[in-house]
Amino acid sequence: MFINMLNTIYNIEYKYKYIGETLRPPCEIVVKTYLPQIRARIAKRLIEEYNWKPSEVARVLSMSSTAVLKYKRILNMETGLNRDFLENISDKLCEIIISSKNIDPEIFIKNICLNCMYARINGTICSIHRKTYPYLSSCTVCSQIFSKISGLSVEMSQVIYSLKEALKIVKGIKYFYKLIPEVRTNIVMALKNAKNISEVAGFPGRITVIRNNIYAYHEPEFGASKHLASILLKIREKNRNILSCTCIKYMPNIEKVLMKSGFKIHYMDRNNFSNIEEFIDGLKEFRENDVIIDLGGKGIEPVVYIFGLNAIDLAKRLSIISRYQHVK
């Protein structure tokens, strides 16, 4: 029993020692050395070459004057970071400070973060990280992450662009405001491999009607919609080609309009299903031209869910429906 207890203690100590070693990302080097070295070099140049007061430097760099005055000590520290690399960044930022009346913080962040990324992909930060923790000598995590993000970033931008264009289209549809439900609506679009709500973009605060005009309170964002995003993700379990979704008001004669527009209708009766996700689970298939009519219930407004291959395609479908629907 005593030996088993010792083994248990050893395993726990080994486990936590191992976890402690794994929680050493390159971000630590960035915070402890990279950023202080950049700030110190900027402070040195502004004070020694341009005769700035420490208080002026502190204001520009959002630091205390006391922290600014530590620049000499920081520059004397051995960090292992490539000096030319640091000088190039700080020189560029100093030039921006000197030549600009109104300094844009985003320019600073962009320069610092972009160079940090480069330095983490087989650069000086990557080199120090590997030397500091030998068990990471073959680590390629940063390269993998940035490679994935770069491709994902393009797709995310395309989704946001499609949503903005879709909004422009529906704003131009005559009388479309009459198809907006009382609960208001949204237009959502998912990434191709979306698995959760955070990977579906929509308009925060929904799309509404103000003086007979279609209006969105904010620019589209990922994770902005819960209800429609959940429905879209559930539909995509049936058809991966569908990437966009919205809902419109259920009106008299809407079935004829939908069928005339080329849509197949699935009716959801809330007496048989507690929610729309449960209803979708029961569908054998769902094609691109299928729609769902939620007949509503007590306190629940009946609506029609329309789907599309993307947000622009969806907006064009709404245009067709509006053209056939007599909503004048």
CSV table of C-alpha atoms in Angstrom, one decimal:
chain,number,residue,atom,x,y,z
A,1,MET,CA,0.0,0.0,0.0
A,2,PHE,CA,2.8,2.4,0.9
A,3,ILE,CA,4.6,1.7,-2.4
A,4,ASN,CA,1.3,2.4,-4.3
A,5,MET,CA,1.0,5.7,-2.4
A,6,LEU,CA,4.5,6.7,-3.4
A,7,ASN,CA,3.8,5.7,-7.0
A,8,THR,CA,0.7,7.9,-7.0
A,9,ILE,CA,2.5,10.8,-5.5
A,10,TYR,CA,5.3,10.4,-8.1
A,11,ASN,CA,2.8,10.2,-11.0
A,12,ILE,CA,1.0,13.4,-9.8
A,13,GLU,CA,4.3,15.3,-9.4
A,14,TYR,CA,5.4,14.1,-12.9
A,15,LYS,CA,2.1,15.0,-14.4
A,16,TYR,CA,2.1,18.5,-13.1
A,17,LYS,CA,5.7,19.0,-13.9
A,18,TYR,CA,4.9,17.9,-17.5
A,19,ILE,CA,1.9,20.2,-17.7
A,20,GLY,CA,4.0,23.1,-16.3
A,21,GLU,CA,6.6,22.5,-19.1
A,22,THR,CA,4.0,22.5,-21.8
A,23,LEU,CA,2.5,25.9,-20.7
A,24,ARG,CA,5.4,27.8,-22.1
A,25,PRO,CA,4.2,29.4,-25.3
A,26,PRO,CA,6.4,31.9,-27.2
A,27,CYS,CA,4.0,34.6,-26.0
A,28,GLU,CA,6.0,34.7,-22.8
A,29,ILE,CA,9.1,35.8,-24.7
A,30,VAL,CA,7.1,38.4,-26.6
A,31,VAL,CA,5.8,40.0,-23.3
A,32,LYS,CA,9.1,39.7,-21.3
A,33,THR,CA,11.6,40.6,-24.0
A,34,TYR,CA,10.3,41.6,-27.4
A,35,LEU,CA,7.9,44.4,-26.4
A,36,PRO,CA,10.1,45.9,-23.7
A,37,GLN,CA,13.1,46.0,-26.1
A,38,ILE,CA,11.0,47.7,-28.8
A,39,ARG,CA,9.7,50.3,-26.3
A,40,ALA,CA,13.2,50.9,-24.8
A,41,ARG,CA,14.7,51.5,-28.3
A,42,ILE,CA,11.9,54.0,-29.2
A,43,ALA,CA,12.4,55.8,-25.8
A,44,LYS,CA,16.2,55.9,-26.3
A,45,ARG,CA,16.0,57.5,-29.7
A,46,LEU,CA,13.2,60.0,-28.9
A,47,ILE,CA,15.1,61.1,-25.7
A,48,GLU,CA,18.7,61.1,-27.0
A,49,GLU,CA,18.2,62.1,-30.6
A,50,TYR,CA,15.1,64.2,-30.6
A,51,ASN,CA,15.4,65.7,-27.0
A,52,TRP,CA,12.0,64.5,-26.0
A,53,LYS,CA,11.1,64.7,-22.3
A,54,PRO,CA,10.3,61.3,-20.6
A,55,SER,CA,6.8,62.5,-19.9
A,56,GLU,CA,6.3,63.1,-23.7
A,57,VAL,CA,7.6,59.6,-24.5
A,58,ALA,CA,5.4,58.2,-21.8
A,59,ARG,CA,2.3,59.8,-23.3
A,60,VAL,CA,3.0,58.4,-26.8
A,61,LEU,CA,3.9,54.9,-25.6
A,62,SER,CA,1.1,54.8,-22.9
A,63,MET,CA,3.7,54.2,-20.2
A,64,SER,CA,4.6,55.9,-17.0
A,65,SER,CA,7.6,58.2,-17.0
A,66,THR,CA,9.3,55.9,-14.4
A,67,ALA,CA,9.0,53.0,-16.8
A,68,VAL,CA,10.4,55.1,-19.7
A,69,LEU,CA,13.5,56.0,-17.7
A,70,LYS,CA,14.4,52.3,-17.3
A,71,TYR,CA,15.2,52.1,-21.1
A,72,LYS,CA,19.0,52.0,-20.5
A,73,ARG,CA,18.8,49.1,-18.1
A,74,ILE,CA,16.4,47.2,-20.5
A,75,LEU,CA,18.8,47.7,-23.4
A,76,ASN,CA,21.7,46.3,-21.4
A,77,MET,CA,19.9,43.1,-20.8
A,78,GLU,CA,20.9,40.1,-22.9
A,79,THR,CA,17.7,38.7,-24.5
A,80,GLY,CA,19.0,36.7,-27.4
A,81,LEU,CA,16.8,38.6,-29.8
A,82,ASN,CA,18.4,39.7,-33.1
A,83,ARG,CA,19.4,43.3,-32.6
A,84,ASP,CA,19.0,44.3,-36.3
A,85,PHE,CA,15.5,42.9,-36.2
A,86,LEU,CA,14.7,45.0,-33.1
A,87,GLU,CA,16.4,48.2,-34.5
A,88,ASN,CA,14.5,48.0,-37.8
A,89,ILE,CA,11.1,47.8,-36.1
A,90,SER,CA,11.8,50.6,-33.5
A,91,ASP,CA,13.3,52.8,-36.2
A,92,LYS,CA,10.2,52.5,-38.4
A,93,LEU,CA,7.9,53.2,-35.4
A,94,CYS,CA,10.1,56.2,-34.4
A,95,GLU,CA,9.8,57.7,-37.9
A,96,ILE,CA,6.0,57.3,-37.7
A,97,ILE,CA,6.0,59.1,-34.3
A,98,ILE,CA,8.2,62.0,-35.5
A,99,SER,CA,6.4,62.5,-38.8
A,100,SER,CA,2.8,62.2,-37.6
A,101,LYS,CA,0.7,64.8,-35.9
A,102,ASN,CA,-2.0,62.3,-35.1
A,103,ILE,CA,-0.6,58.8,-34.5
A,104,ASP,CA,-2.8,55.9,-35.4
A,105,PRO,CA,-2.5,53.2,-32.8
A,106,GLU,CA,-3.5,50.5,-35.3
A,107,ILE,CA,-0.4,51.3,-37.4
A,108,PHE,CA,1.8,50.6,-34.3
A,109,ILE,CA,-0.1,47.4,-33.5
A,110,LYS,CA,0.1,46.2,-37.1
A,111,ASN,CA,3.8,46.7,-37.3
A,112,ILE,CA,4.5,45.1,-33.9
A,113,CYS,CA,2.2,42.1,-34.4
A,114,LEU,CA,3.3,41.4,-38.0
A,115,ASN,CA,6.9,41.4,-37.1
A,116,CYS,CA,6.2,39.2,-34.1
A,117,MET,CA,4.5,36.7,-36.4
A,118,TYR,CA,7.4,36.6,-38.7
A,119,ALA,CA,9.8,36.2,-35.8
A,120,ARG,CA,7.7,33.2,-34.5
A,121,ILE,CA,7.9,31.4,-37.8
A,122,ASN,CA,11.4,30.1,-37.7
A,123,GLY,CA,12.6,33.6,-36.8
A,124,THR,CA,14.4,35.0,-33.8
A,125,ILE,CA,11.6,34.5,-31.3
A,126,CYS,CA,11.2,30.9,-32.5
A,127,SER,CA,14.9,30.3,-32.1
A,128,ILE,CA,15.0,31.6,-28.5
A,129,HIS,CA,11.9,29.6,-27.6
A,130,ARG,CA,13.4,26.3,-28.9
A,131,LYS,CA,16.7,27.0,-27.1
A,132,THR,CA,15.0,27.9,-23.8
A,133,TYR,CA,12.9,24.7,-23.9
A,134,PRO,CA,15.0,21.9,-25.6
A,135,TYR,CA,12.0,19.6,-25.7
A,136,LEU,CA,10.5,22.0,-28.2
A,137,SER,CA,13.5,21.9,-30.5
A,138,SER,CA,11.3,20.5,-33.3
A,139,CYS,CA,8.2,22.6,-32.6
A,140,THR,CA,6.4,24.0,-35.7
A,141,VAL,CA,3.2,25.1,-33.9
A,142,CYS,CA,3.4,28.8,-34.9
A,143,SER,CA,3.9,27.9,-38.6
A,144,GLN,CA,0.9,25.5,-38.5
A,145,ILE,CA,-1.3,28.1,-36.8
A,146,PHE,CA,-0.4,31.0,-39.1
A,147,SER,CA,-0.8,28.8,-42.2
A,148,LYS,CA,-4.3,27.8,-41.0
A,149,ILE,CA,-5.3,31.3,-40.0
A,150,SER,CA,-4.1,32.9,-43.3
A,151,GLY,CA,-6.4,30.6,-45.3
A,152,LEU,CA,-9.3,31.0,-42.8
A,153,SER,CA,-8.9,34.8,-42.8
A,154,VAL,CA,-9.5,34.9,-46.5
A,155,GLU,CA,-12.7,32.8,-46.2
A,156,MET,CA,-14.0,34.9,-43.3
A,157,SER,CA,-13.5,38.1,-45.3
A,158,GLN,CA,-15.4,36.6,-48.2
A,159,VAL,CA,-18.3,35.7,-45.8
A,160,ILE,CA,-18.5,39.2,-44.4
A,161,TYR,CA,-18.3,40.6,-48.0
A,162,SER,CA,-21.1,38.4,-49.1
A,163,LEU,CA,-23.3,39.5,-46.2
A,164,LYS,CA,-22.7,43.1,-46.9
A,165,GLU,CA,-23.6,42.6,-50.6
A,166,ALA,CA,-26.7,40.6,-49.6
A,167,LEU,CA,-27.9,43.5,-47.5
A,168,LYS,CA,-27.4,45.9,-50.4
A,169,ILE,CA,-29.5,43.6,-52.6
A,170,VAL,CA,-32.4,43.3,-50.1
A,171,LYS,CA,-32.4,47.0,-49.4
A,172,GLY,CA,-33.0,47.5,-53.1
A,173,ILE,CA,-36.0,45.1,-53.3
A,174,LYS,CA,-39.2,47.1,-53.6
A,175,TYR,CA,-41.7,46.4,-50.8
A,176,PHE,CA,-39.3,43.9,-49.2
A,177,TYR,CA,-39.9,45.6,-45.8
A,178,LYS,CA,-43.4,44.0,-45.8
A,179,LEU,CA,-41.8,40.5,-45.7
A,180,ILE,CA,-39.9,41.3,-42.5
A,181,PRO,CA,-41.5,39.4,-39.6
A,182,GLU,CA,-42.6,41.1,-36.4
A,183,VAL,CA,-39.7,39.4,-34.6
A,184,ARG,CA,-37.4,40.9,-37.2
A,185,THR,CA,-34.9,38.9,-39.2
A,186,ASN,CA,-31.3,38.4,-40.0
A,187,ILE,CA,-29.1,37.0,-42.8
A,188,VAL,CA,-26.5,34.5,-41.7
A,189,MET,CA,-23.7,32.8,-43.6
A,190,ALA,CA,-21.4,30.0,-42.4
A,191,LEU,CA,-17.8,29.1,-43.1
A,192,LYS,CA,-17.5,25.9,-45.2
A,193,ASN,CA,-16.4,23.8,-42.3
A,194,ALA,CA,-18.5,25.6,-39.6
A,195,LYS,CA,-19.3,23.4,-36.6
A,196,ASN,CA,-20.5,26.0,-34.1
A,197,ILE,CA,-22.2,29.4,-33.9
A,198,SER,CA,-18.9,31.3,-33.6
A,199,GLU,CA,-18.2,30.2,-37.2
A,200,VAL,CA,-21.4,31.7,-38.6
A,201,ALA,CA,-21.6,35.4,-39.3
A,202,GLY,CA,-24.7,37.6,-39.2
A,203,PHE,CA,-25.8,41.2,-38.3
A,204,PRO,CA,-25.7,42.0,-34.6
A,205,GLY,CA,-29.1,43.2,-33.4
A,206,ARG,CA,-30.8,41.7,-36.4
A,207,ILE,CA,-32.2,43.4,-39.6
A,208,THR,CA,-35.2,45.6,-39.0
A,209,VAL,CA,-37.4,48.1,-40.7
A,210,ILE,CA,-37.3,51.9,-40.1
A,211,ARG,CA,-39.8,54.0,-42.1
A,212,ASN,CA,-40.3,51.3,-44.6
A,213,ASN,CA,-36.5,50.9,-45.2
A,214,ILE,CA,-34.4,47.9,-44.4
A,215,TYR,CA,-31.8,48.7,-41.8
A,216,ALA,CA,-29.0,46.8,-40.0
A,217,TYR,CA,-27.7,48.3,-36.7
A,218,HIS,CA,-24.2,47.0,-37.1
A,219,GLU,CA,-21.7,45.5,-39.7
A,220,PRO,CA,-21.9,41.7,-39.9
A,221,GLU,CA,-19.8,39.8,-37.3
A,222,PHE,CA,-19.1,36.1,-36.6
A,223,GLY,CA,-21.1,34.8,-33.6
A,224,ALA,CA,-23.7,37.6,-33.9
A,225,SER,CA,-26.7,35.3,-34.4
A,226,LYS,CA,-27.8,32.3,-32.3
A,227,HIS,CA,-31.2,31.3,-33.6
A,228,LEU,CA,-30.7,31.4,-37.3
A,229,ALA,CA,-27.1,30.2,-37.0
A,230,SER,CA,-28.3,27.1,-35.1
A,231,ILE,CA,-30.9,26.4,-37.8
A,232,LEU,CA,-28.3,26.8,-40.5
A,233,LEU,CA,-25.8,24.5,-38.8
A,234,LYS,CA,-28.6,21.9,-38.4
A,235,ILE,CA,-29.6,22.1,-42.0
A,236,ARG,CA,-26.0,21.7,-43.1
A,237,GLU,CA,-26.1,18.3,-41.5
A,238,LYS,CA,-28.5,17.4,-44.3
A,239,ASN,CA,-26.9,19.5,-47.1
A,240,ARG,CA,-23.3,20.8,-47.0
A,241,ASN,CA,-23.9,23.0,-50.0
A,242,ILE,CA,-26.1,25.3,-48.1
A,243,LEU,CA,-24.2,28.2,-46.4
A,244,SER,CA,-26.8,30.9,-45.8
A,245,CYS,CA,-30.2,31.3,-44.1
A,246,THR,CA,-32.8,33.9,-43.3
A,247,CYS,CA,-36.5,34.0,-42.4
A,248,ILE,CA,-39.4,36.1,-43.8
A,249,LYS,CA,-43.0,36.7,-42.7
A,250,TYR,CA,-45.6,34.0,-43.3
A,251,MET,CA,-48.3,35.7,-45.4
A,252,PRO,CA,-51.5,34.7,-47.1
A,253,ASN,CA,-50.8,33.2,-50.5
A,254,ILE,CA,-47.1,32.7,-49.6
A,255,GLU,CA,-47.2,29.0,-50.5
A,256,LYS,CA,-48.3,29.7,-54.1
A,257,VAL,CA,-45.6,32.3,-54.4
A,258,LEU,CA,-42.9,29.9,-53.1
A,259,MET,CA,-44.0,27.1,-55.4
A,260,LYS,CA,-44.2,29.5,-58.4
A,261,SER,CA,-40.6,30.6,-57.5
A,262,GLY,CA,-39.4,27.0,-57.7
A,263,PHE,CA,-39.3,26.1,-54.0
A,264,LYS,CA,-40.4,22.9,-52.3
A,265,ILE,CA,-42.1,23.4,-48.9
A,266,HIS,CA,-41.6,21.5,-45.6
A,267,TYR,CA,-44.3,22.4,-43.0
A,268,MET,CA,-43.4,22.3,-39.4
A,269,ASP,CA,-46.3,21.8,-37.0
A,270,ARG,CA,-45.4,22.8,-33.4
A,271,ASN,CA,-48.0,20.4,-32.1
A,272,ASN,CA,-45.6,17.6,-33.2
A,273,PHE,CA,-42.2,19.2,-32.6
A,274,SER,CA,-40.9,21.2,-29.7
A,275,ASN,CA,-38.4,23.1,-31.8
A,276,ILE,CA,-37.2,23.5,-35.4
A,277,GLU,CA,-33.9,21.6,-34.8
A,278,GLU,CA,-36.0,18.6,-33.8
A,279,PHE,CA,-38.1,19.0,-37.0
A,280,ILE,CA,-34.9,19.2,-39.2
A,281,ASP,CA,-33.5,16.0,-37.6
A,282,GLY,CA,-36.6,14.2,-38.9
A,283,LEU,CA,-36.1,15.3,-42.5
A,284,LYS,CA,-34.8,12.6,-44.8
A,285,GLU,CA,-33.1,15.1,-47.1
A,286,PHE,CA,-33.0,18.8,-47.7
A,287,ARG,CA,-32.2,20.3,-51.2
A,288,GLU,CA,-31.0,23.8,-52.1
A,289,ASN,CA,-34.5,24.9,-53.2
A,290,ASP,CA,-36.3,23.6,-50.1
A,291,VAL,CA,-37.8,26.0,-47.6
A,292,ILE,CA,-39.4,25.5,-44.1
A,293,ILE,CA,-42.7,27.0,-43.1
A,294,ASP,CA,-42.9,27.2,-39.3
A,295,LEU,CA,-46.7,27.4,-38.7
A,296,GLY,CA,-46.1,29.0,-35.3
A,297,GLY,CA,-48.2,28.5,-32.2
A,298,LYS,CA,-49.3,30.3,-29.1
A,299,GLY,CA,-47.1,33.4,-28.8
A,300,ILE,CA,-44.9,32.2,-31.7
A,301,GLU,CA,-45.1,34.1,-35.0
A,302,PRO,CA,-45.3,31.9,-38.1
A,303,VAL,CA,-42.3,32.4,-40.4
A,304,VAL,CA,-40.7,31.0,-43.5
A,305,TYR,CA,-37.0,29.9,-43.5
A,306,ILE,CA,-35.2,30.4,-46.8
A,307,PHE,CA,-31.8,29.0,-47.6
A,308,GLY,CA,-29.1,29.7,-50.1
A,309,LEU,CA,-25.7,28.6,-51.4
A,310,ASN,CA,-24.2,31.8,-50.0
A,311,ALA,CA,-25.6,35.2,-48.7
A,312,ILE,CA,-25.7,36.8,-52.2
A,313,ASP,CA,-27.5,33.7,-53.6
A,314,LEU,CA,-30.0,33.9,-50.8
A,315,ALA,CA,-30.6,37.6,-51.4
A,316,LYS,CA,-31.3,36.9,-55.1
A,317,ARG,CA,-33.8,34.2,-54.0
A,318,LEU,CA,-35.6,36.8,-51.8
A,319,SER,CA,-35.7,39.1,-54.8
A,320,ILE,CA,-37.5,36.4,-56.8
A,321,ILE,CA,-40.0,35.7,-54.0
A,322,SER,CA,-40.7,39.4,-53.6
A,323,ARG,CA,-41.2,39.8,-57.3
A,324,TYR,CA,-44.0,37.1,-57.3
A,325,GLN,CA,-45.5,38.1,-54.0
A,326,HIS,CA,-48.1,40.9,-54.2
A,327,VAL,CA,-47.0,43.0,-51.3
A,328,LYS,CA,-47.8,46.5,-52.6
